[in-house]
Amino acid sequence: MVNDVSLHEMNECDLDEVIKSLECQSLHWPNSWNLLPSLHAKDKPFSTVPMVSTTRGSDGIANTRQSQKKQNNPTSVGPGDVLSLAKQAMMASKEAVSLAENINILPMDFDECLYSGLTSEQPANGISAEAVIAVRSTKIAERRLKKRRVSRNPKDITYDASSSVKVDIKKKLNKGFDPNDPLRLFLWGPETTQLLTVKEEKDLFVQIQDLMRLEEVKQKLHLQFNREPALVEWAKAVGMSCRVLNSCLHTGNRSRNKMIYANSRLVVHVAKQYQGMGLSIGDLLQEGSMGLMRSLEKFNPQAGCRFPTYAYWWIRQSIRKAIFQKSRTIRLPENVFALLKKVKAVKRSCILKGHHPTNVELARQVGITVKKLETLFVVSRNPVSIQERPWLDQQTTFQEIIADPEIEIPEQSIGKEMMRRHVRGLLGILNPKERQIIRSRFGIGDGERKSLSEIGDVLGMSKERVRQLESRALYKLKHQCLRSQGLDAYFDLLV
């Protein structure tokens, strides 16, 4: 009896272990979940054990039929029944594996099926379906498989990413790019970004000095022959063959250009300091380049300093000289220009302190008189073309709005003409001598005024007599004619 009980307990333990292993397998293979009995509780009877029969068609669709056997009490299950259950479960799992391989179920499909199998609920009324038919379309799986089997070249992906980054960088660089910017045009090319070492400068200047010696010989030959010397004559004068001479000329010109390009940024640095002084940045860069080329001819490598230090002063001198000579239509002397620059600096410093200085204060701080300061302001004014437009939004020029002071306005010309007529009418009431004296005395007609003595010499009278006749004529005009003819406007004009 004891042996029977122990054997029965061992069978129950083995049965529990088999059921647990089958449940673990069913989690990995969801298609076999409905093949297992519901063995979660010992007090509940076994569910029917499904008998699985699988038929494969040409389209790979599996139809599963389940058959139920009569229920058994777990307490009455023997070792043979447990073994048969295990065999049936193993067969079901093998058939599920073969079914998955034939249908090419992907891992993602297994996860979806597992999720749906775990979350599916049992019927509320406890009635199990007699037959469950699962139909799966292979087209969706084939589409997903094709999408996942499309291989992308890693090089192409890297190239796309790098090209997109390059496009973004190019857009950012070209966003504020001005193709007509003089600084960009001046520093265009990789040669302007290459700095030279001390050794490279020495090597280049050796070749540049050889070139200058050859050019000096050429100038002497030009003065001697009074024409441009031929290449053969030039090579004979320097003791070289034509081929070697061409090679030396090419090397020297290349070295000189390389030296100029390497110091172009120095020209830009100096030119920026003189912006707004009458010349554009393009003109300043050109003048600075001329100073740089001039410094190449004057530089001595044995002087003990580097070429950029020496070239700085030549560039600065060339730019300053160009400003003195070319920044104004009317050129100012250098001393006047320097004095004007000093006045502007003092005025700027006062304005930065919040004070607008007067001419007296400026003259005292600069050390000149007020009259000289005013003269300096007058001579430093820039002339403006009459063809320029005073307003940017209109096409009107200064020539159209500035009046000519020599041309009278219509009101003035009409008024003067009326006065001439009135004067000629008033002179008609005087006798001939008085009329002649008044005409000569005030220059009526010819515009030339004469003195009393000159009028007396013409009329053969004394100076006093001419004065008396003049006074009497003015009295007649003032007290008798003006008021009687309504010409009171001329009353105050007669003395």
Short mmCIF file of C-alpha atoms in Angstrom, two decimals:
data_model
loop_
_atom_site.label_atom_id
_atom_site.label_comp_id
_atom_site.label_asym_id
_atom_site.label_seq_id
_atom_site.Cartn_x
_atom_site.Cartn_y
_atom_site.Cartn_z
CA MET A 1 0.00 0.00 0.00
CA VAL A 2 2.85 2.28 0.84
CA ASN A 3 4.48 1.47 -2.44
CA ASP A 4 1.29 2.30 -4.30
CA VAL A 5 1.02 5.68 -2.60
CA SER A 6 4.63 6.55 -3.26
CA LEU A 7 4.28 5.48 -6.86
CA HIS A 8 1.16 7.60 -7.19
CA GLU A 9 2.97 10.64 -5.75
CA MET A 10 5.89 10.13 -8.13
CA ASN A 11 3.51 9.98 -11.06
CA GLU A 12 1.92 13.24 -9.96
CA CYS A 13 5.34 14.92 -9.68
CA ASP A 14 6.37 13.68 -13.11
CA LEU A 15 3.08 14.84 -14.52
CA ASP A 16 3.58 18.34 -13.11
CA GLU A 17 7.09 18.58 -14.57
CA VAL A 18 5.89 17.43 -18.00
CA ILE A 19 3.04 19.92 -17.95
CA LYS A 20 5.42 22.76 -17.01
CA SER A 21 7.80 21.84 -19.84
CA LEU A 22 4.89 21.69 -22.28
CA GLU A 23 3.69 25.13 -21.17
CA CYS A 24 7.17 26.58 -21.71
CA GLN A 25 7.26 25.09 -25.20
CA SER A 26 3.81 26.49 -25.95
CA LEU A 27 5.03 30.00 -25.12
CA HIS A 28 7.70 29.68 -27.81
CA TRP A 29 5.34 28.08 -30.34
CA PRO A 30 2.00 29.83 -30.14
CA ASN A 31 0.45 27.68 -32.86
CA SER A 32 0.52 24.72 -30.48
CA TRP A 33 -1.10 26.60 -27.58
CA ASN A 34 -4.56 25.34 -28.33
CA LEU A 35 -3.19 21.75 -28.49
CA LEU A 36 -2.49 21.58 -24.75
CA PRO A 37 -5.03 20.88 -22.01
CA SER A 38 -5.83 23.42 -19.35
CA LEU A 39 -3.75 22.05 -16.47
CA HIS A 40 -3.33 25.14 -14.35
CA ALA A 41 -5.37 23.78 -11.44
CA LYS A 42 -5.40 20.25 -10.03
CA ASP A 43 -8.94 20.53 -8.76
CA LYS A 44 -10.25 21.10 -12.32
CA PRO A 45 -10.61 18.24 -14.76
CA PHE A 46 -8.37 17.89 -17.76
CA SER A 47 -9.54 19.51 -20.91
CA THR A 48 -9.69 17.38 -23.93
CA VAL A 49 -6.37 16.54 -25.48
CA PRO A 50 -6.33 17.74 -29.09
CA MET A 51 -5.43 15.39 -31.85
CA VAL A 52 -3.69 17.44 -34.53
CA SER A 53 -3.81 16.49 -38.14
CA THR A 54 -2.11 18.74 -40.66
CA THR A 55 -2.57 18.82 -44.37
CA ARG A 56 -0.34 20.89 -46.64
CA GLY A 57 -1.72 22.32 -49.83
CA SER A 58 0.08 23.84 -52.76
CA ASP A 59 -0.35 27.34 -51.30
CA GLY A 60 1.24 26.42 -47.95
CA ILE A 61 -1.98 27.00 -45.94
CA ALA A 62 -2.32 24.67 -42.91
CA ASN A 63 -5.74 23.51 -41.74
CA THR A 64 -5.83 22.24 -38.19
CA ARG A 65 -8.53 19.95 -36.94
CA GLN A 66 -9.00 19.27 -33.30
CA SER A 67 -10.75 16.24 -31.82
CA GLN A 68 -11.70 15.87 -28.20
CA LYS A 69 -11.47 12.77 -26.14
CA LYS A 70 -13.29 12.13 -23.00
CA GLN A 71 -12.10 13.86 -19.90
CA ASN A 72 -9.95 12.11 -17.32
CA ASN A 73 -9.39 12.84 -13.71
CA PRO A 74 -5.75 13.74 -13.01
CA THR A 75 -5.77 11.49 -9.98
CA SER A 76 -6.55 8.49 -12.13
CA VAL A 77 -3.91 9.20 -14.76
CA GLY A 78 -1.32 6.49 -14.95
CA PRO A 79 2.27 6.51 -16.18
CA GLY A 80 1.20 5.21 -19.54
CA ASP A 81 -1.22 8.07 -20.01
CA VAL A 82 1.45 10.60 -19.07
CA LEU A 83 3.83 9.08 -21.58
CA SER A 84 1.21 9.16 -24.30
CA LEU A 85 0.44 12.78 -23.50
CA ALA A 86 4.12 13.68 -23.72
CA LYS A 87 4.49 11.89 -27.05
CA GLN A 88 1.46 13.66 -28.46
CA ALA A 89 2.78 17.03 -27.27
CA MET A 90 6.18 16.35 -28.84
CA MET A 91 4.54 15.40 -32.12
CA ALA A 92 2.42 18.56 -32.01
CA SER A 93 5.47 20.73 -31.35
CA LYS A 94 7.42 19.11 -34.20
CA GLU A 95 4.53 19.63 -36.59
CA ALA A 96 4.28 23.28 -35.46
CA VAL A 97 8.00 23.76 -36.17
CA SER A 98 7.71 22.24 -39.62
CA LEU A 99 4.61 24.35 -40.27
CA ALA A 100 6.47 27.55 -39.32
CA GLU A 101 9.43 26.65 -41.53
CA ASN A 102 7.22 25.99 -44.53
CA ILE A 103 5.23 29.19 -44.18
CA ASN A 104 8.43 31.25 -43.49
CA ILE A 105 7.02 32.91 -40.42
CA LEU A 106 9.34 35.76 -39.38
CA PRO A 107 10.28 36.56 -35.77
CA MET A 108 8.05 39.59 -35.83
CA ASP A 109 5.11 37.37 -36.81
CA PHE A 110 5.91 35.05 -33.88
CA ASP A 111 5.87 38.01 -31.50
CA GLU A 112 2.53 39.19 -32.86
CA CYS A 113 1.04 35.70 -32.59
CA LEU A 114 2.45 35.27 -29.08
CA TYR A 115 0.99 38.59 -28.01
CA SER A 116 -2.40 37.70 -29.49
CA GLY A 117 -2.29 34.22 -27.95
CA LEU A 118 -1.44 35.49 -24.48
CA THR A 119 -4.05 38.22 -24.53
CA SER A 120 -6.87 36.09 -25.95
CA GLU A 121 -9.63 35.33 -23.51
CA GLN A 122 -11.52 32.08 -23.02
CA PRO A 123 -15.25 32.07 -23.77
CA ALA A 124 -17.29 33.26 -20.84
CA ASN A 125 -19.75 30.38 -20.97
CA GLY A 126 -16.97 27.76 -20.83
CA ILE A 127 -18.08 26.11 -24.07
CA SER A 128 -15.07 25.28 -26.27
CA ALA A 129 -15.32 25.43 -30.03
CA GLU A 130 -15.57 22.06 -31.70
CA ALA A 131 -13.42 23.08 -34.59
CA VAL A 132 -11.02 26.01 -35.00
CA ILE A 133 -9.76 26.76 -38.49
CA ALA A 134 -6.76 29.16 -38.75
CA VAL A 135 -6.13 30.61 -42.20
CA ARG A 136 -2.99 32.71 -42.73
CA SER A 137 -2.22 34.60 -45.93
CA THR A 138 1.30 34.22 -47.22
CA LYS A 139 1.25 37.42 -49.28
CA ILE A 140 1.73 39.69 -46.27
CA ALA A 141 4.61 37.57 -45.03
CA GLU A 142 6.18 37.54 -48.48
CA ARG A 143 5.93 41.32 -48.75
CA ARG A 144 7.53 41.80 -45.35
CA LEU A 145 10.22 39.29 -46.22
CA LYS A 146 11.02 41.10 -49.47
CA LYS A 147 11.26 44.42 -47.65
CA ARG A 148 13.62 42.98 -45.07
CA ARG A 149 15.70 41.15 -47.67
CA VAL A 150 16.39 44.37 -49.59
CA SER A 151 20.03 44.98 -48.78
CA ARG A 152 21.33 48.53 -48.66
CA ASN A 153 24.98 49.21 -49.30
CA PRO A 154 26.59 50.83 -46.23
CA LYS A 155 28.79 52.88 -48.51
CA ASP A 156 25.73 54.36 -50.19
CA ILE A 157 24.22 55.25 -46.83
CA THR A 158 27.43 56.91 -45.72
CA TYR A 159 27.70 58.73 -49.01
CA ASP A 160 24.12 60.02 -48.74
CA ALA A 161 24.70 61.29 -45.23
CA SER A 162 28.00 62.91 -46.10
CA SER A 163 26.57 64.47 -49.25
CA SER A 164 23.61 65.91 -47.32
CA VAL A 165 25.99 67.36 -44.75
CA LYS A 166 28.08 68.87 -47.53
CA VAL A 167 24.99 70.38 -49.13
CA ASP A 168 23.96 71.94 -45.81
CA ILE A 169 27.44 73.39 -45.28
CA LYS A 170 27.49 74.70 -48.85
CA LYS A 171 24.11 76.38 -48.34
CA LYS A 172 25.33 78.03 -45.14
CA LEU A 173 28.49 79.27 -46.84
CA ASN A 174 26.64 80.58 -49.88
CA LYS A 175 23.87 82.19 -47.83
CA GLY A 176 25.77 85.43 -47.28
CA PHE A 177 28.12 85.10 -50.24
CA ASP A 178 28.50 88.13 -52.45
CA PRO A 179 30.18 87.27 -55.79
CA ASN A 180 31.21 90.92 -56.22
CA ASP A 181 32.81 91.29 -52.79
CA PRO A 182 36.26 92.86 -53.40
CA LEU A 183 37.81 91.09 -50.42
CA ARG A 184 36.71 87.65 -51.65
CA LEU A 185 37.87 88.42 -55.17
CA PHE A 186 41.22 89.69 -53.90
CA LEU A 187 41.84 86.64 -51.69
CA TRP A 188 40.49 84.14 -54.23
CA GLY A 189 42.61 81.04 -54.67
CA PRO A 190 44.53 78.69 -52.38
CA GLU A 191 47.80 80.59 -52.84
CA THR A 192 46.59 83.43 -50.61
CA THR A 193 46.11 81.12 -47.60
CA GLN A 194 49.57 79.54 -47.61
CA LEU A 195 51.98 81.12 -45.16
CA LEU A 196 55.72 80.90 -45.73
CA THR A 197 58.40 79.84 -43.30
CA VAL A 198 61.70 81.65 -42.87
CA LYS A 199 63.54 79.06 -44.97
CA GLU A 200 60.97 79.27 -47.77
CA GLU A 201 61.26 83.07 -47.82
CA LYS A 202 65.03 82.87 -48.14
CA ASP A 203 64.84 80.35 -50.98
CA LEU A 204 62.27 82.42 -52.84
CA PHE A 205 64.26 85.63 -52.49
CA VAL A 206 67.34 83.98 -53.94
CA GLN A 207 65.37 83.27 -57.11
CA ILE A 208 63.73 86.73 -57.05
CA GLN A 209 67.11 88.46 -56.83
CA ASP A 210 68.36 86.42 -59.79
CA LEU A 211 65.32 87.58 -61.74
CA MET A 212 65.95 91.23 -60.82
CA ARG A 213 69.56 90.98 -61.99
CA LEU A 214 68.41 89.58 -65.33
CA GLU A 215 65.85 92.38 -65.71
CA GLU A 216 68.53 94.96 -64.89
CA VAL A 217 70.71 93.60 -67.72
CA LYS A 218 67.71 93.79 -70.03
CA GLN A 219 67.14 97.47 -69.19
CA LYS A 220 70.78 98.26 -69.96
CA LEU A 221 70.49 96.51 -73.31
CA HIS A 222 67.32 98.46 -74.04
CA LEU A 223 69.12 101.75 -73.41
CA GLN A 224 72.10 100.60 -75.46
CA PHE A 225 70.20 99.39 -78.54
CA ASN A 226 67.30 101.83 -78.14
CA ARG A 227 64.94 98.90 -78.66
CA GLU A 228 63.73 95.75 -76.97
CA PRO A 229 66.65 93.24 -76.93
CA ALA A 230 66.14 89.82 -78.47
CA LEU A 231 66.28 86.69 -76.36
CA VAL A 232 69.56 85.62 -77.96
CA GLU A 233 71.16 88.99 -77.22
CA TRP A 234 69.88 88.90 -73.68
CA ALA A 235 71.17 85.34 -73.09
CA LYS A 236 74.55 86.26 -74.57
CA ALA A 237 74.84 89.30 -72.31
CA VAL A 238 74.24 87.26 -69.14
CA GLY A 239 76.33 84.30 -70.33
CA MET A 240 73.52 81.74 -70.53
CA SER A 241 71.81 79.71 -73.17
CA CYS A 242 68.31 80.64 -74.24
CA ARG A 243 66.88 77.54 -72.58
CA VAL A 244 68.54 78.26 -69.23
CA LEU A 245 67.48 81.92 -69.44
CA ASN A 246 63.84 80.97 -70.00
CA SER A 247 64.02 78.56 -67.08
CA CYS A 248 65.46 81.26 -64.79
CA LEU A 249 62.80 83.75 -65.87
CA HIS A 250 60.01 81.25 -65.28
CA THR A 251 61.35 80.27 -61.84
CA GLY A 252 61.85 83.89 -60.79
CA ASN A 253 58.39 85.01 -61.88
CA ARG A 254 56.80 82.04 -60.13
CA SER A 255 58.69 82.81 -56.91
CA ARG A 256 57.71 86.48 -57.05
CA ASN A 257 54.04 85.62 -57.57
CA LYS A 258 54.14 83.14 -54.73
CA MET A 259 55.62 85.76 -52.41
CA ILE A 260 52.97 88.30 -53.41
CA TYR A 261 50.11 85.83 -52.94
CA ALA A 262 51.42 84.72 -49.55
CA ASN A 263 51.37 88.34 -48.27
CA SER A 264 48.01 89.34 -49.76
CA ARG A 265 46.30 89.09 -46.39
CA LEU A 266 48.75 91.66 -45.03
CA VAL A 267 47.51 94.08 -47.72
CA VAL A 268 43.91 93.45 -46.62
CA HIS A 269 44.84 94.04 -42.98
CA VAL A 270 46.41 97.43 -43.72
CA ALA A 271 43.71 98.50 -46.21
CA LYS A 272 40.90 97.94 -43.68
CA GLN A 273 42.46 100.54 -41.39
CA TYR A 274 41.94 103.29 -44.01
CA GLN A 275 38.35 102.57 -45.00
CA GLY A 276 36.02 105.57 -45.19
CA MET A 277 38.74 108.10 -46.05
CA GLY A 278 37.71 108.82 -49.62
CA LEU A 279 38.73 105.62 -51.43
CA SER A 280 36.82 102.38 -51.81
CA ILE A 281 38.17 99.13 -50.44
CA GLY A 282 38.97 97.94 -53.97
CA ASP A 283 41.14 101.00 -54.65
CA LEU A 284 42.87 100.60 -51.30
CA LEU A 285 43.69 96.96 -52.08
CA GLN A 286 45.14 97.90 -55.46
CA GLU A 287 47.31 100.64 -53.98
CA GLY A 288 48.45 98.30 -51.22
CA SER A 289 49.40 95.65 -53.79
CA MET A 290 51.53 98.20 -55.62
CA GLY A 291 53.31 98.97 -52.35
CA LEU A 292 53.84 95.24 -51.77
CA MET A 293 55.44 94.79 -55.21
CA ARG A 294 57.59 97.85 -54.59
CA SER A 295 58.81 96.35 -51.31
CA LEU A 296 59.92 93.20 -53.16
CA GLU A 297 62.33 95.30 -55.21
CA LYS A 298 63.71 97.15 -52.18
CA PHE A 299 63.97 94.30 -49.68
CA ASN A 300 67.38 93.06 -48.60
CA PRO A 301 67.30 89.58 -47.01
CA GLN A 302 70.56 90.30 -45.17
CA ALA A 303 68.97 93.21 -43.28
CA GLY A 304 67.96 90.98 -40.38
CA CYS A 305 64.15 91.20 -40.53
CA ARG A 306 61.45 89.21 -42.21
CA PHE A 307 59.81 90.37 -45.38
CA PRO A 308 56.25 90.98 -43.96
CA THR A 309 57.66 93.40 -41.39
CA TYR A 310 59.46 95.34 -44.11
CA ALA A 311 56.54 95.20 -46.55
CA TYR A 312 54.05 96.58 -43.99
CA TRP A 313 55.56 100.07 -44.14
CA TRP A 314 55.65 100.14 -47.93
CA ILE A 315 52.00 99.06 -48.11
CA ARG A 316 51.02 101.69 -45.55
CA GLN A 317 52.96 104.44 -47.34
CA SER A 318 51.42 103.56 -50.71
CA ILE A 319 47.86 103.63 -49.32
CA ARG A 320 48.37 106.92 -47.46
CA LYS A 321 49.86 108.56 -50.54
CA ALA A 322 46.92 107.42 -52.65
CA ILE A 323 44.47 108.88 -50.12
CA PHE A 324 46.28 112.24 -50.17
CA GLN A 325 46.33 112.43 -53.95
CA LYS A 326 43.18 110.66 -55.12
CA SER A 327 40.55 110.82 -52.40
CA ARG A 328 39.35 114.34 -53.31
CA THR A 329 38.46 116.16 -56.49
CA ILE A 330 40.54 119.12 -55.25
CA ARG A 331 43.73 117.69 -53.79
CA LEU A 332 44.83 118.97 -50.40
CA PRO A 333 48.48 119.23 -49.34
CA GLU A 334 49.72 116.58 -46.97
CA ASN A 335 50.16 119.00 -44.05
CA VAL A 336 46.59 120.29 -44.46
CA PHE A 337 45.31 116.74 -44.67
CA ALA A 338 47.20 115.80 -41.47
CA LEU A 339 45.81 118.87 -39.65
CA LEU A 340 42.29 118.04 -40.77
CA LYS A 341 42.72 114.48 -39.53
CA LYS A 342 43.84 115.79 -36.14
CA VAL A 343 40.79 118.08 -35.91
CA LYS A 344 38.47 115.19 -36.72
CA ALA A 345 40.09 113.00 -34.07
CA VAL A 346 39.65 115.69 -31.39
CA LYS A 347 36.03 116.26 -32.40
CA ARG A 348 35.31 112.53 -32.32
CA SER A 349 36.78 112.15 -28.83
CA CYS A 350 34.64 115.04 -27.54
CA ILE A 351 31.48 113.56 -29.05
CA LEU A 352 32.21 110.19 -27.44
CA LYS A 353 32.35 111.96 -24.09
CA GLY A 354 28.89 113.41 -24.74
CA HIS A 355 29.96 116.95 -25.58
CA HIS A 356 29.66 118.69 -28.96
CA PRO A 357 32.61 121.11 -29.11
CA THR A 358 32.46 124.56 -30.66
CA ASN A 359 35.02 125.98 -33.07
CA VAL A 360 36.71 127.87 -30.23
CA GLU A 361 37.14 124.69 -28.18
CA LEU A 362 38.40 122.73 -31.17
CA ALA A 363 40.91 125.44 -32.08
CA ARG A 364 42.20 125.59 -28.51
CA GLN A 365 42.66 121.80 -28.26
CA VAL A 366 44.30 121.49 -31.68
CA GLY A 367 46.53 124.53 -31.12
CA ILE A 368 45.44 126.79 -34.00
CA THR A 369 43.42 129.98 -34.30
CA VAL A 370 39.68 130.03 -34.89
CA LYS A 371 40.13 131.80 -38.23
CA LYS A 372 42.53 129.11 -39.44
CA LEU A 373 40.11 126.42 -38.30
CA GLU A 374 37.25 128.02 -40.24
CA THR A 375 39.47 128.30 -43.32
CA LEU A 376 40.38 124.63 -42.91
CA PHE A 377 36.71 123.67 -42.87
CA VAL A 378 36.04 125.71 -46.00
CA VAL A 379 38.90 124.24 -48.06
CA SER A 380 38.13 120.69 -46.91
CA ARG A 381 34.59 120.68 -48.28
CA ASN A 382 34.01 118.16 -51.04
CA PRO A 383 32.40 119.47 -54.23
CA VAL A 384 29.16 117.81 -55.26
CA SER A 385 28.18 117.15 -58.85
CA ILE A 386 25.04 118.95 -59.99
CA GLN A 387 24.01 115.73 -61.74
CA GLU A 388 23.63 113.86 -58.45
CA ARG A 389 20.23 113.20 -56.95
CA PRO A 390 19.46 114.83 -53.58
CA TRP A 391 16.68 112.28 -52.92
CA LEU A 392 17.16 108.61 -53.62
CA ASP A 393 13.49 107.96 -54.35
CA GLN A 394 13.28 110.66 -57.03
CA GLN A 395 15.01 111.38 -60.31
CA THR A 396 15.45 115.09 -59.58
CA THR A 397 19.04 116.37 -59.73
CA PHE A 398 20.73 119.33 -58.06
CA GLN A 399 20.80 121.10 -61.40
CA GLU A 400 17.00 121.19 -61.46
CA ILE A 401 16.49 122.59 -57.94
CA ILE A 402 19.41 125.03 -57.55
CA ALA A 403 18.59 128.55 -58.76
CA ASP A 404 21.01 130.64 -60.84
CA PRO A 405 21.73 133.88 -58.93
CA GLU A 406 22.51 135.76 -62.17
CA ILE A 407 19.06 135.15 -63.60
CA GLU A 408 16.29 137.39 -62.24
CA ILE A 409 12.96 136.00 -61.27
CA PRO A 410 9.99 137.28 -63.32
CA GLU A 411 8.64 139.48 -60.50
CA GLN A 412 11.91 141.39 -60.17
CA SER A 413 12.34 141.90 -63.90
CA ILE A 414 8.77 143.22 -64.28
CA GLY A 415 9.21 145.58 -61.31
CA LYS A 416 12.41 147.03 -62.70
CA GLU A 417 10.87 147.57 -66.11
CA MET A 418 7.95 149.46 -64.56
CA MET A 419 10.37 151.67 -62.60
CA ARG A 420 12.26 152.55 -65.78
CA ARG A 421 9.06 153.64 -67.45
CA HIS A 422 8.06 155.78 -64.46
CA VAL A 423 11.49 157.45 -64.31
CA ARG A 424 11.43 158.27 -67.99
CA GLY A 425 7.96 159.76 -67.57
CA LEU A 426 9.02 161.88 -64.59
CA LEU A 427 12.09 163.26 -66.34
CA GLY A 428 9.85 164.69 -69.02
CA ILE A 429 8.63 167.53 -66.72
CA LEU A 430 12.20 168.85 -66.22
CA ASN A 431 13.96 171.33 -68.52
CA PRO A 432 16.79 169.99 -70.73
CA LYS A 433 19.68 171.09 -68.43
CA GLU A 434 18.07 169.63 -65.33
CA ARG A 435 17.21 166.41 -67.21
CA GLN A 436 20.82 166.06 -68.44
CA ILE A 437 22.25 166.73 -64.98
CA ILE A 438 19.98 164.10 -63.39
CA ARG A 439 20.79 161.52 -66.10
CA SER A 440 24.54 162.10 -65.78
CA ARG A 441 24.45 162.28 -62.00
CA PHE A 442 22.59 158.95 -61.51
CA GLY A 443 23.84 157.14 -64.62
CA ILE A 444 20.44 156.77 -66.22
CA GLY A 445 20.79 155.29 -69.68
CA ASP A 446 24.50 154.38 -69.86
CA GLY A 447 24.90 153.22 -66.24
CA GLU A 448 27.91 155.48 -65.59
CA ARG A 449 27.57 157.98 -62.76
CA LYS A 450 29.54 161.28 -63.03
CA SER A 451 30.70 163.80 -60.45
CA LEU A 452 29.62 167.46 -60.24
CA SER A 453 32.90 168.71 -61.70
CA GLU A 454 32.68 166.33 -64.66
CA ILE A 455 29.12 167.46 -65.39
CA GLY A 456 30.22 171.15 -65.08
CA ASP A 457 33.01 170.62 -67.59
CA VAL A 458 30.57 169.12 -70.07
CA LEU A 459 27.95 171.90 -69.64
CA GLY A 460 30.47 174.74 -69.14
CA MET A 461 29.28 175.49 -65.63
CA SER A 462 30.87 175.64 -62.26
CA LYS A 463 30.59 172.87 -59.75
CA GLU A 464 28.37 174.93 -57.46
CA ARG A 465 25.97 175.80 -60.24
CA VAL A 466 25.60 172.15 -61.18
CA ARG A 467 24.81 171.33 -57.55
CA GLN A 468 22.12 174.03 -57.40
CA LEU A 469 20.45 172.73 -60.57
CA GLU A 470 20.53 169.17 -59.24
CA SER A 471 18.88 170.22 -55.96
CA ARG A 472 16.14 172.11 -57.75
CA ALA A 473 15.43 169.17 -60.10
CA LEU A 474 15.17 166.72 -57.20
CA TYR A 475 12.85 169.07 -55.34
CA LYS A 476 10.54 169.22 -58.34
CA LEU A 477 10.48 165.46 -58.68
CA LYS A 478 9.95 164.86 -54.98
CA HIS A 479 7.35 167.44 -54.01
CA GLN A 480 5.51 168.19 -57.22
CA CYS A 481 5.50 165.17 -59.54
CA LEU A 482 5.49 162.08 -57.28
CA ARG A 483 2.47 162.97 -55.19
CA SER A 484 0.51 164.39 -58.11
CA GLN A 485 1.02 161.23 -60.24
CA GLY A 486 0.44 158.72 -57.41
CA LEU A 487 4.06 157.54 -57.24
CA ASP A 488 4.45 157.69 -53.47
CA ALA A 489 6.49 154.45 -53.54
CA TYR A 490 9.46 156.36 -54.98
CA PHE A 491 9.25 159.18 -52.42
CA ASP A 492 11.78 157.68 -49.99
CA LEU A 493 14.20 156.80 -52.78
CA LEU A 494 14.87 160.45 -53.63
CA VAL A 495 17.23 162.27 -51.28
#
